[in-house]
Short mmCIF file of C-alpha atoms in Angstrom, two decimals:
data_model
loop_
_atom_site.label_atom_id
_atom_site.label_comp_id
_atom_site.label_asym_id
_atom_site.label_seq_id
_atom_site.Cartn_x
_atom_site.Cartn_y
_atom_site.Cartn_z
CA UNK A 1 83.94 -26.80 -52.31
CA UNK A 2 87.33 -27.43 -53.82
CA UNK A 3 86.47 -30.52 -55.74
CA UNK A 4 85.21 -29.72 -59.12
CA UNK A 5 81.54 -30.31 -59.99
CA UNK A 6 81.76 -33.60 -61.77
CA UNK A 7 83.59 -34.68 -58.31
CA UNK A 8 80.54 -33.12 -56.24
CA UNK A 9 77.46 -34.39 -58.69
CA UNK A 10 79.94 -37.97 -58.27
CA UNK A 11 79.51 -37.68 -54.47
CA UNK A 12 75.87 -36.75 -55.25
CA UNK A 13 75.35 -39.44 -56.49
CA UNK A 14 77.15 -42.00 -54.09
CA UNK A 15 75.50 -40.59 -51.05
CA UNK A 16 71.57 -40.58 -52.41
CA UNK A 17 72.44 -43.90 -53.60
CA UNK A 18 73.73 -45.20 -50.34
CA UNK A 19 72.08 -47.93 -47.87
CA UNK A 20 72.10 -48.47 -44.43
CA UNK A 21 72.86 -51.99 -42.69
CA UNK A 22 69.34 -53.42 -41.57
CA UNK A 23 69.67 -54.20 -37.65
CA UNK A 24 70.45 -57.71 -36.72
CA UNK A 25 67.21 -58.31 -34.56
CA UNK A 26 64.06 -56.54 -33.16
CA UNK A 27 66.07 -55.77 -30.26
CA UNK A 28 69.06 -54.07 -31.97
CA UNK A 29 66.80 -51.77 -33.73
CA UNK A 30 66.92 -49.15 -31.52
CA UNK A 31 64.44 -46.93 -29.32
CA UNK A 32 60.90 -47.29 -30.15
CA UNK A 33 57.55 -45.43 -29.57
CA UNK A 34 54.10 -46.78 -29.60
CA UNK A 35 51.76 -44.07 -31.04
CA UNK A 36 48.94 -42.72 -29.21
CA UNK A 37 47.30 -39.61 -30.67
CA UNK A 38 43.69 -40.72 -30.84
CA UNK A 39 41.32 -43.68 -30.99
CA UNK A 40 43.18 -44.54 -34.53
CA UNK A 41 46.13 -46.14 -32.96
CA UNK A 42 43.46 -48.88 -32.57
CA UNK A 43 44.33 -50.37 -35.96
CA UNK A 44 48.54 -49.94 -35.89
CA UNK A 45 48.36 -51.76 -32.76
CA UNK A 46 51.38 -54.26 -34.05
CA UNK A 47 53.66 -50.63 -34.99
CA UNK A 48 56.63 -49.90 -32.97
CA UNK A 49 58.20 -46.41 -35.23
CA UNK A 50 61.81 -45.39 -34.44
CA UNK A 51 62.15 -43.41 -31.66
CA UNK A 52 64.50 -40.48 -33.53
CA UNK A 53 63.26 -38.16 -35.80
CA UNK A 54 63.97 -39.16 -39.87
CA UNK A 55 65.20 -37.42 -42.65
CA UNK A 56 66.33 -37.71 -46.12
CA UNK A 57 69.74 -38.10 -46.99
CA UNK A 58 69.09 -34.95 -49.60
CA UNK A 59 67.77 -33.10 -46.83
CA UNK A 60 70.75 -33.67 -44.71
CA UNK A 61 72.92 -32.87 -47.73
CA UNK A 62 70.91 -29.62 -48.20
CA UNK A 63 71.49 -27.98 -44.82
CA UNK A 64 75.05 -27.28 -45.51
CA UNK A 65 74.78 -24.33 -47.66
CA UNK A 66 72.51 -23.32 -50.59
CA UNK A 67 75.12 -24.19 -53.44
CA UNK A 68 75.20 -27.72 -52.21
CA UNK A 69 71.15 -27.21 -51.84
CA UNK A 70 70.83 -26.20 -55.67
CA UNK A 71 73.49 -28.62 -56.56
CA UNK A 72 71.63 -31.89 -55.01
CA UNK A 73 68.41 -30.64 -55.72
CA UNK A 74 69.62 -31.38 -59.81
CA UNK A 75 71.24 -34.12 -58.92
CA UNK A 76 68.11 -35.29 -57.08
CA UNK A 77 66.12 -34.65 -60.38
CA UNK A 78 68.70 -36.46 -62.63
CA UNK A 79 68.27 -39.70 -60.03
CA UNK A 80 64.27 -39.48 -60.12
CA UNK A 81 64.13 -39.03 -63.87
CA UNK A 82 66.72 -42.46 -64.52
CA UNK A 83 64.75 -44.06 -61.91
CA UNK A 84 67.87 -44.58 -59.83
CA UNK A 85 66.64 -43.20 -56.20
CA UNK A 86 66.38 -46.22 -53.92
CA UNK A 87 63.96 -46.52 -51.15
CA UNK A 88 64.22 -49.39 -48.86
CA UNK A 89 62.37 -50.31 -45.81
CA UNK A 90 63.54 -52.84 -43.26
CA UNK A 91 59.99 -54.34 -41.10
CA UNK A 92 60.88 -56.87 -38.49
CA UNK A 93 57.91 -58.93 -37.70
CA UNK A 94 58.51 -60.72 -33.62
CA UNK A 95 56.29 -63.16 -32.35
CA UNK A 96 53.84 -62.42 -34.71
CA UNK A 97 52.82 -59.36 -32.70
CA UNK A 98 54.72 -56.68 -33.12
CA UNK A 99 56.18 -54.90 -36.51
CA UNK A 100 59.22 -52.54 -36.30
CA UNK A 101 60.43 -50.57 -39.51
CA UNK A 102 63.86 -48.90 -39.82
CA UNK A 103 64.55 -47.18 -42.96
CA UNK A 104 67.29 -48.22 -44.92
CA UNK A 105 67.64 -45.67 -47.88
CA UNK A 106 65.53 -42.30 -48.26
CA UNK A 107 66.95 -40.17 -50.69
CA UNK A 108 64.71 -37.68 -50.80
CA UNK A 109 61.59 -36.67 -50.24
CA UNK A 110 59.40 -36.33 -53.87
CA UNK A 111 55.92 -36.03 -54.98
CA UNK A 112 55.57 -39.67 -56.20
CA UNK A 113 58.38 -42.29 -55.61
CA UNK A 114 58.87 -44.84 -57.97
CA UNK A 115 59.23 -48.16 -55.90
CA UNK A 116 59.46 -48.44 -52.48
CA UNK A 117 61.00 -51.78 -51.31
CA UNK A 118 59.92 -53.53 -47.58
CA UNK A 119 61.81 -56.24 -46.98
CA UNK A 120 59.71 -58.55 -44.46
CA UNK A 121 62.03 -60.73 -41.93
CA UNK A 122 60.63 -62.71 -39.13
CA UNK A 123 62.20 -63.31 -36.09
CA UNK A 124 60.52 -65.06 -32.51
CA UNK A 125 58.34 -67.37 -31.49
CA UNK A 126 54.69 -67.44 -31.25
CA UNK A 127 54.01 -69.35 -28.33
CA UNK A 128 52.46 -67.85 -25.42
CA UNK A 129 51.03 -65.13 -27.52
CA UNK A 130 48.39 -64.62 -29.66
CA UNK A 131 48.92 -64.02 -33.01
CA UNK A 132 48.52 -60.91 -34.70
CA UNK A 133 47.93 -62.86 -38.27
CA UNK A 134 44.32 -63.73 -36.30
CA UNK A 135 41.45 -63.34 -38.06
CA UNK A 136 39.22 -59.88 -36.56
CA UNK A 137 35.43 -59.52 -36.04
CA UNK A 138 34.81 -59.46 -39.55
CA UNK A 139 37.75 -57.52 -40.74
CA UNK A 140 41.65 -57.95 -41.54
CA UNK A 141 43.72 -59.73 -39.08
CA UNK A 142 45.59 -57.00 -36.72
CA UNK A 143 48.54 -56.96 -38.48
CA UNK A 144 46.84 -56.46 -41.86
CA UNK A 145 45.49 -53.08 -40.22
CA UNK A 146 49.09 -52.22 -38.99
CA UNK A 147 50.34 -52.74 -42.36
CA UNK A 148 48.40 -50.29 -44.18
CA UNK A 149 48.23 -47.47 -41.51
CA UNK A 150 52.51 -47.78 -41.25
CA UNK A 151 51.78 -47.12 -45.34
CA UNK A 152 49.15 -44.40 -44.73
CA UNK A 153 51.38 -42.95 -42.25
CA UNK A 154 54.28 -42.73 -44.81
CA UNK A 155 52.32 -41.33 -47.31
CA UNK A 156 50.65 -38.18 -44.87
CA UNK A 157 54.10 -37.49 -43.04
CA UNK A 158 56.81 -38.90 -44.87
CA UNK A 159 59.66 -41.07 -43.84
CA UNK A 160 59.24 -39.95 -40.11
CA UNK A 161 56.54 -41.84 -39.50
CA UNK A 162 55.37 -39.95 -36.07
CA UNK A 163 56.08 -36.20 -37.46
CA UNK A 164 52.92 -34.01 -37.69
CA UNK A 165 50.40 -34.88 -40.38
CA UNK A 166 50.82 -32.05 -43.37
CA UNK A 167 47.45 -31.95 -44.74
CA UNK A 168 48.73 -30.17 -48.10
CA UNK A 169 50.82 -33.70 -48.71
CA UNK A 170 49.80 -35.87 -51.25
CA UNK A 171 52.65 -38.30 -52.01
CA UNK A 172 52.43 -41.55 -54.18
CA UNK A 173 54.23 -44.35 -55.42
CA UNK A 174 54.40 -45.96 -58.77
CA UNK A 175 55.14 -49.40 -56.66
CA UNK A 176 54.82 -50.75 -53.50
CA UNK A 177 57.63 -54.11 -53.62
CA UNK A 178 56.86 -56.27 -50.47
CA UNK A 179 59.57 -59.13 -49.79
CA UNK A 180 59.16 -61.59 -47.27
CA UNK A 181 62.64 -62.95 -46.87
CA UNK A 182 63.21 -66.19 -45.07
CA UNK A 183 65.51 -66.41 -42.12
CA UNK A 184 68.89 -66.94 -42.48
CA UNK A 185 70.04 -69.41 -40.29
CA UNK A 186 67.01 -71.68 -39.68
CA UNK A 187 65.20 -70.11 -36.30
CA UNK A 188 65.88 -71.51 -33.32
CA UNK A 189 62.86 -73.31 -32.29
CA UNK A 190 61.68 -74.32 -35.87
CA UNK A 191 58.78 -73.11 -37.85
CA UNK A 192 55.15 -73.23 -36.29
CA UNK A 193 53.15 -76.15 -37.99
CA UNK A 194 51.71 -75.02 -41.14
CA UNK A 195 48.65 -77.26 -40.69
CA UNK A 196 47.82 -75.75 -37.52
CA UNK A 197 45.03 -72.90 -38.03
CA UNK A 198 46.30 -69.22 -36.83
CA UNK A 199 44.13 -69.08 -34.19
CA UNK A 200 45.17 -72.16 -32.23
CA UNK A 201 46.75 -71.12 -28.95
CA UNK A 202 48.73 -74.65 -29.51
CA UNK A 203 50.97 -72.85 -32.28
CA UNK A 204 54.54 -72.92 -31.71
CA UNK A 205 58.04 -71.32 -33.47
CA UNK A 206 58.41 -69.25 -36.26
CA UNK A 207 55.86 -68.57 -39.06
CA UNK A 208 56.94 -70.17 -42.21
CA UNK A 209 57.74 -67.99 -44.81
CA UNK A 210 55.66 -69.34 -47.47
CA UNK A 211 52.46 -69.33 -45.05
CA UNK A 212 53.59 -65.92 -44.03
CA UNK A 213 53.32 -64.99 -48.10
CA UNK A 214 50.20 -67.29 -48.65
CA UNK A 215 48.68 -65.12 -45.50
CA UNK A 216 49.53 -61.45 -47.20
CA UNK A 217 48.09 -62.35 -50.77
CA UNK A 218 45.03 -63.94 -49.23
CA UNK A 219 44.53 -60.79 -47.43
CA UNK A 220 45.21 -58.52 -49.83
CA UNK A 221 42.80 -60.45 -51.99
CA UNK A 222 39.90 -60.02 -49.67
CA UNK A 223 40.81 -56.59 -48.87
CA UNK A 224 41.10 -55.57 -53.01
CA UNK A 225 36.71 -56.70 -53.07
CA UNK A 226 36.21 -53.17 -51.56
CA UNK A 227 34.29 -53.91 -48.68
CA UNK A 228 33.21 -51.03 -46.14
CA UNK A 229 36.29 -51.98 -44.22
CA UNK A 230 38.89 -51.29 -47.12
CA UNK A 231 36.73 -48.18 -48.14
CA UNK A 232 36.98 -46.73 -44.26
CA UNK A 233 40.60 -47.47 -43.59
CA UNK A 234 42.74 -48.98 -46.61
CA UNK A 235 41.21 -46.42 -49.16
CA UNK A 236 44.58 -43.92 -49.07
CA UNK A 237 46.63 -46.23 -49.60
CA UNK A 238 44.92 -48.16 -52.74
CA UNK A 239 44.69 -44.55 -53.74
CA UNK A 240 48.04 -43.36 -53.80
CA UNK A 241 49.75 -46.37 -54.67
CA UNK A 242 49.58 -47.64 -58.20
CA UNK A 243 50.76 -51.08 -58.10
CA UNK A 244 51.84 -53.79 -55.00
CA UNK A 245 54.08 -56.74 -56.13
CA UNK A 246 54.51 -59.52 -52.92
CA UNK A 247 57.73 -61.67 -53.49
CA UNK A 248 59.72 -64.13 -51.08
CA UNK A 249 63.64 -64.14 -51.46
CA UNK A 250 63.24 -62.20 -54.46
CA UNK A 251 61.13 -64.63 -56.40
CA UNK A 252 57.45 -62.45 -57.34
CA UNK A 253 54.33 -64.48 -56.29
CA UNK A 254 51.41 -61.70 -57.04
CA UNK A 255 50.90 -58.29 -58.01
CA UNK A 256 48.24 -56.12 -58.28
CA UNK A 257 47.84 -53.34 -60.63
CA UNK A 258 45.40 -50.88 -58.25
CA UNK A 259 45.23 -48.22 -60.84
CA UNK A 260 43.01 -50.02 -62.62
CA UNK A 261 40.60 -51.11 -59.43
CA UNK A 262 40.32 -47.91 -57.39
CA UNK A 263 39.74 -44.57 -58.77
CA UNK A 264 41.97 -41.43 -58.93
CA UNK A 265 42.61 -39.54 -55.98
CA UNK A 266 41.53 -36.11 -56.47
CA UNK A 267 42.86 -34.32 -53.27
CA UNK A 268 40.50 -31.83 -51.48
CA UNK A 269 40.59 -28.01 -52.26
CA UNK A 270 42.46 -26.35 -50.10
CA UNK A 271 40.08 -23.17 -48.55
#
């Protein structure tokens, strides 16, 4: 506590504002668990969560001693207000099965967060498996249904995604920015044939980016007509999140504004 307070809000600042390096591959990501509560891990069948237990970087900063505490709880508020608290998600998508997110920046933990950012890489190959990205029994595509319960999970729990559910927790988010970034180099074994139809057990390589885009917005198109399926297992999401953009490298390619397709969620009163 010997630096004066412009010093500490500066520090404030640089540390709520600070990133971490997104891992080099699926298999430099760390430990991993596979959740398995109930009969609902069904549909985040593609979702391998970090192993270690999350927290803010404001919590962390918190813990020290309660003037800190007061003192980053403003400086939290000053951030939130100028729109200036990052959240970043890193999702690894290998072999078109399996989905790992590590979070990059979480600043704080807040009632509605203004954008979170996912960036998508792919990495593997998809032969020899079957593809995730395959069409269900008359629903979303496996990895659709990871997708949104990773979300769901975020929004119930927070940024550990395998902490208890809080039932008095009703977070949102102003925007939900997916990127699909394309790999840097080229992969290995070249990109699967985009003519080839997602279930063919002849596809080889990597998905192609733009297929892998074309692939979201199609399914987020089907999923936004509000069929039983969306209403049973997409509706917390559409609910608490007011607006999805999907862009590759940084270039937008469709975004929805849901506030204006789903109504408000009024939460349940508490007994």
């Amino acid at each position: 506590m010997d630096l004066t307070r412009e010093l500490r809000d500066l520090v404030y600042g640089l540390l709520l504002q600070s990133s971490r390096t997104p891992p080099i591959s699926p298999e430099h990501g760390g430990a991993r668990k596979y959740p398995n509560e109930d009969d609902e891990h069904f549909f985040e069948i593609c979702n391998r969560y970090p192993a270690e237990d999350m927290e803010s970087t404001g919590t962390s900063l918190q813990l020290t001693c309660r003037q800190v505490r007061d003192e980053v709880q403003e400086a939290v508020l000053r951030l939130q207000k100028s729109k200036s608290l990052p959240y970043t998600l890193d999702l690894m998508m290998l072999d078109e099965t399996t989905l790992y997110p590590t979070w990059l920046a979480f600043p704080a933990l807040v009632d509605e967060i203004p954008r979170l950012e996912v960036d998508f890489r792919l990495f593997g190959d998809v032969e020899g498996k079957q593809s995730a990205m395959r069409g269900g029994c008359g629903g979303p595509p496996m990895l659709i249904w990871s997708l949104f319960k990773l979300m769901e999970r975020f929004l119930l729990r927070g940024p550990d995604f395998l902490a208890p559910h809080e039932p008095t927790r009703y977070q949102r988010m102003e925007e939900l920015a997916v990127n699909v970034v394309t790999p840097s180099p080229p992969p290995p074994n070249g990109y699967s044939d985009r003519s080839t139809p997602l279930y063919s057990d002849k596809r080889k390589g990597l998905v192609h980016p733009e297929r892998m885009m074309s692939f979201l917005i199609h399914e987020m198109d089907l999923l936004l007509r509000r069929s039983r399926y969306t209403a049973s297992y997409a509706r917390l999401v559409f609910e608490r999140v007011k607006r999805m953009t999907f862009s590759l490298d940084g270039v937008g390619r469709k975004s929805w504004d849901l506030s204006t397709l789903v109504p408000e969620y009024t939460p349940p009163p508490t007994s």
